[in-house]
Amino acid sequence: MTRVVYGTTCSPNLAQRVLKQLVMDFGHNYPMAASAVSSAMYMDDLIRGAAAICSAKPLKELLIGLFRGGGMQLHKWSSNFIELLANSEVSDGDVSLTIPD
């Protein structure tokens, strides 16, 4: 199988295992992103903050690279920094989240 099937009893465990394998396989190339994935994932959402835009932008690029290594594309970016959302790819049908200032 090349996809994790949702709706089965084992789906949450499989989803977490896929993320763990992603970190094991590609985390050495993206240590900051691997740390975020290991500690800030809830199901298929990564919830992470940064004190400044200058630290958020590199993390975003590293996360994109890490998941791209596993053949995955991140979407549904949300931030109160408009600059961080520039050039974000949002798939058709996905909801673009907004956070008030």
PDB file of C-alpha atoms in Angstrom:
ATOM      1  CA  MET A   1       0.000   0.000   0.000  1.00  0.00           C
ATOM      2  CA  THR A   2       1.147   3.512  -0.691  1.00  0.00           C
ATOM      3  CA  ARG A   3      -1.486   5.312   1.379  1.00  0.00           C
ATOM      4  CA  VAL A   4      -2.689   5.246   4.948  1.00  0.00           C
ATOM      5  CA  VAL A   5      -6.367   4.294   4.932  1.00  0.00           C
ATOM      6  CA  TYR A   6      -8.497   6.344   7.340  1.00  0.00           C
ATOM      7  CA  GLY A   7     -11.571   4.951   8.998  1.00  0.00           C
ATOM      8  CA  THR A   8     -10.130   1.645  10.156  1.00  0.00           C
ATOM      9  CA  THR A   9      -9.321   0.861  13.776  1.00  0.00           C
ATOM     10  CA  CYS A  10      -5.578   0.968  13.177  1.00  0.00           C
ATOM     11  CA  SER A  11      -5.564   4.232  11.166  1.00  0.00           C
ATOM     12  CA  PRO A  12      -4.311   6.531  13.959  1.00  0.00           C
ATOM     13  CA  ASN A  13      -1.450   4.161  14.754  1.00  0.00           C
ATOM     14  CA  LEU A  14      -0.515   3.824  11.079  1.00  0.00           C
ATOM     15  CA  ALA A  15      -0.538   7.591  10.589  1.00  0.00           C
ATOM     16  CA  GLN A  16       1.787   8.091  13.554  1.00  0.00           C
ATOM     17  CA  ARG A  17       4.051   5.281  12.354  1.00  0.00           C
ATOM     18  CA  VAL A  18       4.341   6.892   8.926  1.00  0.00           C
ATOM     19  CA  LEU A  19       5.478  10.137  10.576  1.00  0.00           C
ATOM     20  CA  LYS A  20       7.972   8.286  12.742  1.00  0.00           C
ATOM     21  CA  GLN A  21       9.410   6.543   9.672  1.00  0.00           C
ATOM     22  CA  LEU A  22       9.582   9.864   7.821  1.00  0.00           C
ATOM     23  CA  VAL A  23      11.689  11.316  10.653  1.00  0.00           C
ATOM     24  CA  MET A  24      13.908   8.219  10.735  1.00  0.00           C
ATOM     25  CA  ASP A  25      14.459   8.242   6.965  1.00  0.00           C
ATOM     26  CA  PHE A  26      14.896  11.972   6.281  1.00  0.00           C
ATOM     27  CA  GLY A  27      15.201  13.676   9.665  1.00  0.00           C
ATOM     28  CA  HIS A  28      18.997  13.832   9.521  1.00  0.00           C
ATOM     29  CA  ASN A  29      18.685  16.244   6.589  1.00  0.00           C
ATOM     30  CA  TYR A  30      16.112  18.419   8.388  1.00  0.00           C
ATOM     31  CA  PRO A  31      16.839  18.241  12.140  1.00  0.00           C
ATOM     32  CA  MET A  32      14.713  21.258  13.132  1.00  0.00           C
ATOM     33  CA  ALA A  33      11.741  19.958  11.133  1.00  0.00           C
ATOM     34  CA  ALA A  34      12.241  16.431  12.477  1.00  0.00           C
ATOM     35  CA  SER A  35      12.107  17.789  16.017  1.00  0.00           C
ATOM     36  CA  ALA A  36       8.862  19.633  15.267  1.00  0.00           C
ATOM     37  CA  VAL A  37       7.259  16.549  13.703  1.00  0.00           C
ATOM     38  CA  SER A  38       8.357  14.386  16.635  1.00  0.00           C
ATOM     39  CA  SER A  39       6.954  16.730  19.258  1.00  0.00           C
ATOM     40  CA  ALA A  40       4.182  18.863  17.753  1.00  0.00           C
ATOM     41  CA  MET A  41       2.009  16.550  15.630  1.00  0.00           C
ATOM     42  CA  TYR A  42      -1.604  15.799  16.439  1.00  0.00           C
ATOM     43  CA  MET A  43      -2.925  13.229  13.986  1.00  0.00           C
ATOM     44  CA  ASP A  44      -2.249  14.932  10.645  1.00  0.00           C
ATOM     45  CA  ASP A  45      -1.814  18.479  11.960  1.00  0.00           C
ATOM     46  CA  LEU A  46       1.436  20.105  12.978  1.00  0.00           C
ATOM     47  CA  ILE A  47       0.921  22.867  15.511  1.00  0.00           C
ATOM     48  CA  ARG A  48       4.019  24.958  15.955  1.00  0.00           C
ATOM     49  CA  GLY A  49       4.800  28.559  16.738  1.00  0.00           C
ATOM     50  CA  ALA A  50       7.800  30.824  16.445  1.00  0.00           C
ATOM     51  CA  ALA A  51       8.799  33.980  18.271  1.00  0.00           C
ATOM     52  CA  ALA A  52       9.664  35.827  15.059  1.00  0.00           C
ATOM     53  CA  ILE A  53       9.106  35.572  11.335  1.00  0.00           C
ATOM     54  CA  CYS A  54      12.856  35.116  10.822  1.00  0.00           C
ATOM     55  CA  SER A  55      12.680  31.767  12.635  1.00  0.00           C
ATOM     56  CA  ALA A  56       9.302  30.702  11.216  1.00  0.00           C
ATOM     57  CA  LYS A  57      10.276  30.967   7.539  1.00  0.00           C
ATOM     58  CA  PRO A  58      13.232  28.543   7.745  1.00  0.00           C
ATOM     59  CA  LEU A  59      11.132  26.070   9.748  1.00  0.00           C
ATOM     60  CA  LYS A  60       8.418  26.192   7.095  1.00  0.00           C
ATOM     61  CA  GLU A  61      10.937  25.468   4.333  1.00  0.00           C
ATOM     62  CA  LEU A  62      12.499  22.617   6.315  1.00  0.00           C
ATOM     63  CA  LEU A  63       9.086  21.065   6.984  1.00  0.00           C
ATOM     64  CA  ILE A  64       8.224  21.263   3.291  1.00  0.00           C
ATOM     65  CA  GLY A  65      11.523  19.560   2.433  1.00  0.00           C
ATOM     66  CA  LEU A  66      11.107  16.832   5.043  1.00  0.00           C
ATOM     67  CA  PHE A  67       7.617  15.888   3.902  1.00  0.00           C
ATOM     68  CA  ARG A  68       8.567  16.178   0.236  1.00  0.00           C
ATOM     69  CA  GLY A  69      11.207  13.524   0.919  1.00  0.00           C
ATOM     70  CA  GLY A  70       8.395  11.163   1.867  1.00  0.00           C
ATOM     71  CA  GLY A  71       6.302  12.123  -1.165  1.00  0.00           C
ATOM     72  CA  MET A  72       3.900  14.293   0.832  1.00  0.00           C
ATOM     73  CA  GLN A  73       2.766  17.865   0.275  1.00  0.00           C
ATOM     74  CA  LEU A  74       1.855  20.082   3.202  1.00  0.00           C
ATOM     75  CA  HIS A  75      -1.148  22.356   2.875  1.00  0.00           C
ATOM     76  CA  LYS A  76      -3.612  24.363   4.987  1.00  0.00           C
ATOM     77  CA  TRP A  77      -0.977  26.753   6.320  1.00  0.00           C
ATOM     78  CA  SER A  78      -2.148  29.241   8.915  1.00  0.00           C
ATOM     79  CA  SER A  79      -0.304  32.166  10.427  1.00  0.00           C
ATOM     80  CA  ASN A  80      -0.849  35.669  11.709  1.00  0.00           C
ATOM     81  CA  PHE A  81       2.151  36.713   9.573  1.00  0.00           C
ATOM     82  CA  ILE A  82       0.928  37.318   6.022  1.00  0.00           C
ATOM     83  CA  GLU A  83       4.526  37.052   4.756  1.00  0.00           C
ATOM     84  CA  LEU A  84       4.691  33.458   5.984  1.00  0.00           C
ATOM     85  CA  LEU A  85       1.616  32.518   3.959  1.00  0.00           C
ATOM     86  CA  ALA A  86       2.989  33.983   0.715  1.00  0.00           C
ATOM     87  CA  ASN A  87       3.720  31.273  -1.863  1.00  0.00           C
ATOM     88  CA  SER A  88       1.874  28.626   0.172  1.00  0.00           C
ATOM     89  CA  GLU A  89       0.314  25.973  -1.971  1.00  0.00           C
ATOM     90  CA  VAL A  90      -3.249  25.215  -0.891  1.00  0.00           C
ATOM     91  CA  SER A  91      -4.957  22.306  -2.605  1.00  0.00           C
ATOM     92  CA  ASP A  92      -8.342  22.836  -4.261  1.00  0.00           C
ATOM     93  CA  GLY A  93     -11.147  22.310  -1.805  1.00  0.00           C
ATOM     94  CA  ASP A  94      -9.007  22.905   1.276  1.00  0.00           C
ATOM     95  CA  VAL A  95     -10.002  25.562   3.730  1.00  0.00           C
ATOM     96  CA  SER A  96      -7.548  28.405   4.194  1.00  0.00           C
ATOM     97  CA  LEU A  97      -7.405  29.134   7.899  1.00  0.00           C
ATOM     98  CA  THR A  98      -7.017  32.664   9.239  1.00  0.00           C
ATOM     99  CA  ILE A  99      -5.998  33.883  12.644  1.00  0.00           C
ATOM    100  CA  PRO A 100      -7.003  37.404  13.770  1.00  0.00           C
ATOM    101  CA  ASP A 101      -4.201  39.832  14.618  1.00  0.00           C
TER     102      ASP A 101
END
